[in-house]
Tab-separated table of C-alpha atoms and ligand atoms in Angstrom:
chain	number	residue	atom	x	y	z
Q	1	MET	CA	-0.047	0.316	-0.270
Q	2	ILE	CA	1.550	3.336	-1.411
Q	3	SER	CA	0.177	6.604	0.019
Q	4	SER	CA	0.870	10.370	-0.874
Q	5	PRO	CA	1.835	13.212	1.451
Q	6	ASN	CA	0.968	15.554	-1.059
Q	7	PHE	CA	-2.654	16.393	-0.458
Q	8	ASP	CA	-4.632	19.171	1.269
Q	9	ALA	CA	-8.279	19.962	2.150
Q	10	ARG	CA	-10.816	20.231	-0.648
Q	11	PRO	CA	-12.682	23.614	-0.765
Q	12	CYS	CA	-15.908	21.985	-2.676
Q	13	PRO	CA	-17.304	18.996	-3.608
Q	14	VAL	CA	-15.940	17.191	-6.784
Q	15	ASP	CA	-17.681	17.353	-10.238
Q	16	MET	CA	-14.485	16.855	-12.533
Q	17	LEU	CA	-12.294	13.536	-13.393
Q	18	VAL	CA	-9.163	14.735	-15.086
Q	19	LEU	CA	-6.666	11.872	-16.849
Q	20	HIS	CA	-3.641	11.590	-17.217
Q	21	TYR	CA	-0.346	9.937	-18.374
Q	22	THR	CA	2.375	9.855	-16.047
Q	23	GLY	CA	5.332	10.657	-18.888
Q	24	MET	CA	7.776	9.092	-16.965
Q	25	GLN	CA	10.560	6.245	-18.081
Q	26	SER	CA	9.106	3.896	-15.145
Q	27	ALA	CA	6.082	3.151	-12.854
Q	28	ALA	CA	8.174	3.265	-10.352
Q	29	ALA	CA	9.918	6.351	-10.944
Q	30	ALA	CA	6.575	8.156	-11.519
Q	31	LEU	CA	5.272	6.653	-8.168
Q	32	ALA	CA	8.286	7.801	-5.994
Q	33	ARG	CA	7.653	11.291	-7.766
Q	34	LEU	CA	4.096	11.154	-6.707
Q	35	CYS	CA	4.881	10.547	-2.987
Q	36	ASP	CA	7.746	12.533	-2.883
Q	37	PRO	CA	7.115	15.637	-0.680
Q	38	ALA	CA	9.565	17.958	-2.436
Q	39	ALA	CA	7.838	16.902	-6.075
Q	40	LYS	CA	4.608	18.920	-4.426
Q	41	VAL	CA	3.003	16.743	-6.961
Q	42	SER	CA	0.653	13.685	-6.424
Q	43	SER	CA	-3.001	12.067	-7.899
Q	44	HIS	CA	-5.394	9.898	-6.424
Q	45	TYR	CA	-4.754	7.160	-8.435
Q	46	VAL	CA	-2.111	5.684	-10.504
Q	47	VAL	CA	-3.267	2.752	-12.987
Q	48	ASP	CA	0.022	0.741	-14.242
Q	49	GLU	CA	0.276	-0.691	-17.566
Q	50	ASP	CA	-1.300	-4.406	-16.112
Q	51	GLY	CA	-3.800	-3.058	-14.739
Q	52	THR	CA	-3.095	-2.585	-11.074
Q	53	VAL	CA	-4.561	0.521	-8.711
Q	54	HIS	CA	-2.834	2.290	-6.855
Q	55	ALA	CA	-4.519	4.360	-4.617
Q	56	LEU	CA	-2.343	7.771	-3.199
Q	57	VAL	CA	-4.966	10.122	-1.951
Q	58	GLU	CA	-8.257	9.660	-0.605
Q	59	GLU	CA	-10.956	10.995	-3.220
Q	60	ASP	CA	-12.173	13.460	-0.074
Q	61	ARG	CA	-8.500	15.070	-0.283
Q	62	ARG	CA	-7.327	17.156	-2.773
Q	63	ALA	CA	-4.501	16.033	-4.762
Q	64	TRP	CA	-2.050	17.773	-6.922
Q	65	HIS	CA	-2.278	16.896	-10.563
Q	66	ALA	CA	-3.758	19.601	-12.590
Q	67	GLY	CA	-2.109	22.965	-12.051
Q	68	VAL	CA	-2.948	25.945	-14.346
Q	69	SER	CA	-6.096	24.915	-15.557
Q	70	TYR	CA	-9.296	26.103	-17.064
Q	71	TRP	CA	-12.968	23.798	-17.899
Q	72	ARG	CA	-15.963	25.478	-18.627
Q	73	GLY	CA	-15.536	29.024	-16.520
Q	74	ASP	CA	-13.866	27.458	-13.494
Q	75	VAL	CA	-10.381	27.466	-12.661
Q	76	GLY	CA	-7.817	26.117	-10.448
Q	77	LEU	CA	-9.307	22.497	-11.042
Q	78	ASN	CA	-7.447	20.657	-8.170
Q	79	ASP	CA	-10.057	21.930	-5.826
Q	80	ARG	CA	-12.933	19.724	-7.929
Q	81	SER	CA	-11.318	16.947	-9.620
Q	82	ILE	CA	-10.314	13.690	-9.074
Q	83	GLY	CA	-7.099	12.896	-10.690
Q	84	ILE	CA	-5.873	9.502	-12.345
Q	85	GLU	CA	-2.449	8.858	-13.788
Q	86	ILE	CA	-2.034	6.191	-16.541
Q	87	VAL	CA	1.270	4.851	-16.404
Q	88	ASN	CA	2.938	5.459	-19.985
Q	89	PRO	CA	6.139	6.999	-20.865
Q	90	GLY	CA	4.571	9.654	-22.886
Q	91	HIS	CA	5.397	11.888	-25.871
Q	92	GLU	CA	9.119	12.803	-24.183
Q	93	TRP	CA	10.056	9.215	-23.471
Q	94	GLY	CA	8.641	7.188	-26.242
Q	95	TYR	CA	4.637	7.057	-26.192
Q	96	ARG	CA	2.987	3.999	-27.018
Q	97	ALA	CA	-0.917	2.160	-26.713
Q	98	PHE	CA	-2.182	1.743	-23.567
Q	99	PRO	CA	-2.421	-1.425	-22.891
Q	100	ALA	CA	-6.113	-3.611	-22.897
Q	101	ALA	CA	-5.676	-4.455	-19.081
Q	102	GLN	CA	-5.166	-0.986	-18.224
Q	103	MET	CA	-7.994	0.395	-20.338
Q	104	ALA	CA	-10.258	-1.868	-18.877
Q	105	ALA	CA	-8.766	-1.203	-15.419
Q	106	VAL	CA	-8.910	3.019	-16.170
Q	107	ALA	CA	-12.782	2.344	-17.253
Q	108	GLU	CA	-13.684	0.290	-13.795
Q	109	LEU	CA	-11.769	2.893	-11.544
Q	110	CYS	CA	-13.854	5.702	-13.621
Q	111	ARG	CA	-16.922	4.400	-13.646
Q	112	GLY	CA	-16.853	4.069	-9.994
Q	113	ILE	CA	-15.626	7.509	-9.183
Q	114	VAL	CA	-18.414	9.372	-11.639
Q	115	ALA	CA	-20.938	7.092	-9.911
Q	116	ARG	CA	-19.994	8.369	-6.533
Q	117	HIS	CA	-19.566	11.753	-7.211
Q	118	GLY	CA	-22.046	12.215	-9.801
Q	119	VAL	CA	-19.451	13.580	-12.014
Q	120	PRO	CA	-21.022	14.660	-15.939
Q	121	ALA	CA	-19.823	13.235	-18.585
Q	122	ARG	CA	-18.990	16.434	-19.915
Q	123	ASN	CA	-16.369	16.932	-17.106
Q	124	VAL	CA	-14.229	13.887	-17.573
Q	125	VAL	CA	-11.479	15.527	-19.377
Q	126	ALA	CA	-7.679	15.296	-20.312
Q	127	HIS	CA	-5.399	16.999	-18.627
Q	128	SER	CA	-4.823	18.469	-22.117
Q	129	ASP	CA	-8.076	19.624	-22.334
Q	130	ILE	CA	-8.048	22.264	-19.140
Q	131	ALA	CA	-4.503	23.089	-19.984
Q	132	PRO	CA	-4.038	22.960	-24.021
Q	133	ASP	CA	-0.932	25.506	-23.883
Q	134	ARG	CA	1.337	23.570	-21.285
Q	135	LYS	CA	0.062	19.802	-21.844
Q	136	GLN	CA	-0.216	16.669	-24.153
Q	137	ASP	CA	-1.188	13.740	-22.022
Q	138	PRO	CA	-2.923	11.303	-22.241
Q	139	GLY	CA	-3.060	12.279	-25.803
Q	140	GLU	CA	-3.977	10.386	-28.889
Q	141	LEU	CA	-3.342	7.170	-28.130
Q	142	PHE	CA	-5.898	7.221	-25.366
Q	143	ASP	CA	-9.331	5.301	-26.190
Q	144	TRP	CA	-12.160	7.703	-25.656
Q	145	ARG	CA	-14.301	5.980	-27.476
Q	146	TYR	CA	-13.900	2.728	-25.402
Q	147	MET	CA	-14.428	4.977	-22.288
Q	148	ALA	CA	-17.547	6.599	-23.279
Q	149	ALA	CA	-18.790	2.963	-24.533
Q	150	ALA	CA	-17.903	2.090	-20.700
Q	151	GLY	CA	-19.897	5.007	-19.525
Q	152	VAL	CA	-17.764	7.086	-19.288
Q	153	GLY	CA	-17.106	10.813	-20.549
Q	154	VAL	CA	-18.226	11.708	-24.176
Q	155	TRP	CA	-18.018	10.518	-27.207
Q	156	THR	CA	-19.429	10.572	-30.851
Q	157	ASP	CA	-18.307	9.901	-34.482
Q	158	GLU	CA	-20.285	12.465	-35.531
Q	159	PHE	CA	-19.603	15.342	-37.964
Q	160	THR	CA	-22.274	17.811	-37.838
Q	161	GLU	CA	-22.600	21.120	-40.065
Q	162	SER	CA	-20.889	24.185	-38.304
Q	163	GLY	CA	-20.984	27.680	-38.448
Q	164	GLY	CA	-16.942	27.552	-37.198
Q	165	ALA	CA	-15.121	25.993	-34.751
Q	166	GLU	CA	-14.446	28.738	-32.063
Q	167	ALA	CA	-17.937	29.083	-30.543
Q	168	ASP	CA	-18.519	24.879	-30.313
Q	169	LEU	CA	-15.017	25.117	-28.555
Q	170	ALA	CA	-16.135	27.515	-25.942
Q	171	ALA	CA	-19.326	25.548	-25.881
Q	172	ILE	CA	-17.067	22.597	-24.930
Q	173	GLY	CA	-15.652	24.205	-22.089
Q	174	TYR	CA	-12.327	25.073	-23.488
Q	175	ASP	CA	-10.265	28.419	-22.595
Q	176	MET	CA	-10.461	30.398	-25.739
Q	177	ALA	CA	-8.438	33.109	-24.183
Q	178	LEU	CA	-5.602	30.672	-25.159
Q	179	LYS	CA	-3.852	30.162	-28.570
Q	180	LEU	CA	-6.267	28.382	-31.259
Q	181	ARG	CA	-3.811	26.156	-32.144
Q	182	ASP	CA	-3.232	24.837	-28.611
Q	183	VAL	CA	-7.125	24.645	-28.207
Q	184	VAL	CA	-7.717	22.917	-31.248
Q	185	THR	CA	-4.786	20.375	-30.776
Q	186	ALA	CA	-5.969	19.612	-27.439
Q	187	PHE	CA	-9.279	19.104	-28.964
Q	188	GLN	CA	-8.177	16.429	-31.688
Q	189	ARG	CA	-6.056	15.015	-28.952
Q	190	HIS	CA	-9.363	14.035	-27.190
Q	191	PHE	CA	-12.323	14.184	-30.213
Q	192	LEU	CA	-10.346	13.482	-33.582
Q	193	PRO	CA	-7.284	11.729	-32.842
Q	194	ASP	CA	-6.743	10.856	-36.121
Q	195	ALA	CA	-6.121	14.400	-37.262
Q	196	VAL	CA	-4.109	16.089	-34.449
Q	197	SER	CA	-2.598	19.020	-36.679
Q	198	GLY	CA	-3.593	22.104	-34.829
Q	199	ALA	CA	-5.755	23.655	-37.489
Q	200	VAL	CA	-9.328	23.963	-37.921
Q	201	CYS	CA	-10.425	21.952	-40.730
Q	202	ALA	CA	-13.437	20.790	-42.287
Q	203	ARG	CA	-13.600	17.758	-39.935
Q	204	THR	CA	-12.311	19.404	-36.690
Q	205	ALA	CA	-15.260	22.100	-36.935
Q	206	GLY	CA	-17.832	19.372	-37.499
Q	207	ARG	CA	-16.846	17.269	-34.597
Q	208	ALA	CA	-16.805	20.117	-32.312
Q	209	ALA	CA	-20.207	21.114	-33.462
Q	210	SER	CA	-21.105	17.407	-32.873
Q	211	VAL	CA	-20.056	17.006	-29.351
Q	212	ALA	CA	-21.126	20.342	-28.230
Q	213	ARG	CA	-24.697	19.516	-29.538
Q	214	LEU	CA	-24.203	15.970	-27.822
Q	215	ILE	CA	-23.470	17.446	-24.294
Q	216	GLY	CA	-26.494	19.979	-24.766
Q	217	GLN	CA	-24.526	22.909	-24.924
Q	218	ARG	CA	-25.577	24.393	-28.632
W	301	LIG	ZN1	-0.872	15.482	-16.437
């Protein structure tokens, strides 16, 4: 049983779930860092590639995983979120597919969190969604379609006629004060992972319109 000393009191109830990758060369290195008082970072859970789940911080405490962040008008999202670190070397150290056993464990863990806290599907996000200018995790190899099929988060395969992506990206929850290219890249990593370019193509605009409509914001 591993636990992290890096937490404090929650100022508000949980209504978000933030998914990360560890972005380190090994699970052991990631666990050590997330439990190191000097690092001042943590997450509630770490899910290893074989599906092992480590619970580092109690859900009713605030873990320190999101950093400077924005979603749907809220900032400082550690206050209101559960954070899960999914073991993967990430783009820096050899980004690779998330194994099936790991995905199954992540989905089961997320299903429980969403049920316990009543987290809305639109508030199940990637770290890159809430910090597009700084973060790319868990990245375009993370299977959000699989997660949605398991009852976690939002996914659609549709493309809806769009009058322009920006209004839809704002409606979904992105911080439009950031560079559009960064926001579009984050959106694509999550919702159009075969077309991560940072450019607003017709498919990107169409998918953004579909997601916004699906979550009832357009
Ligand atoms: Zn992260």
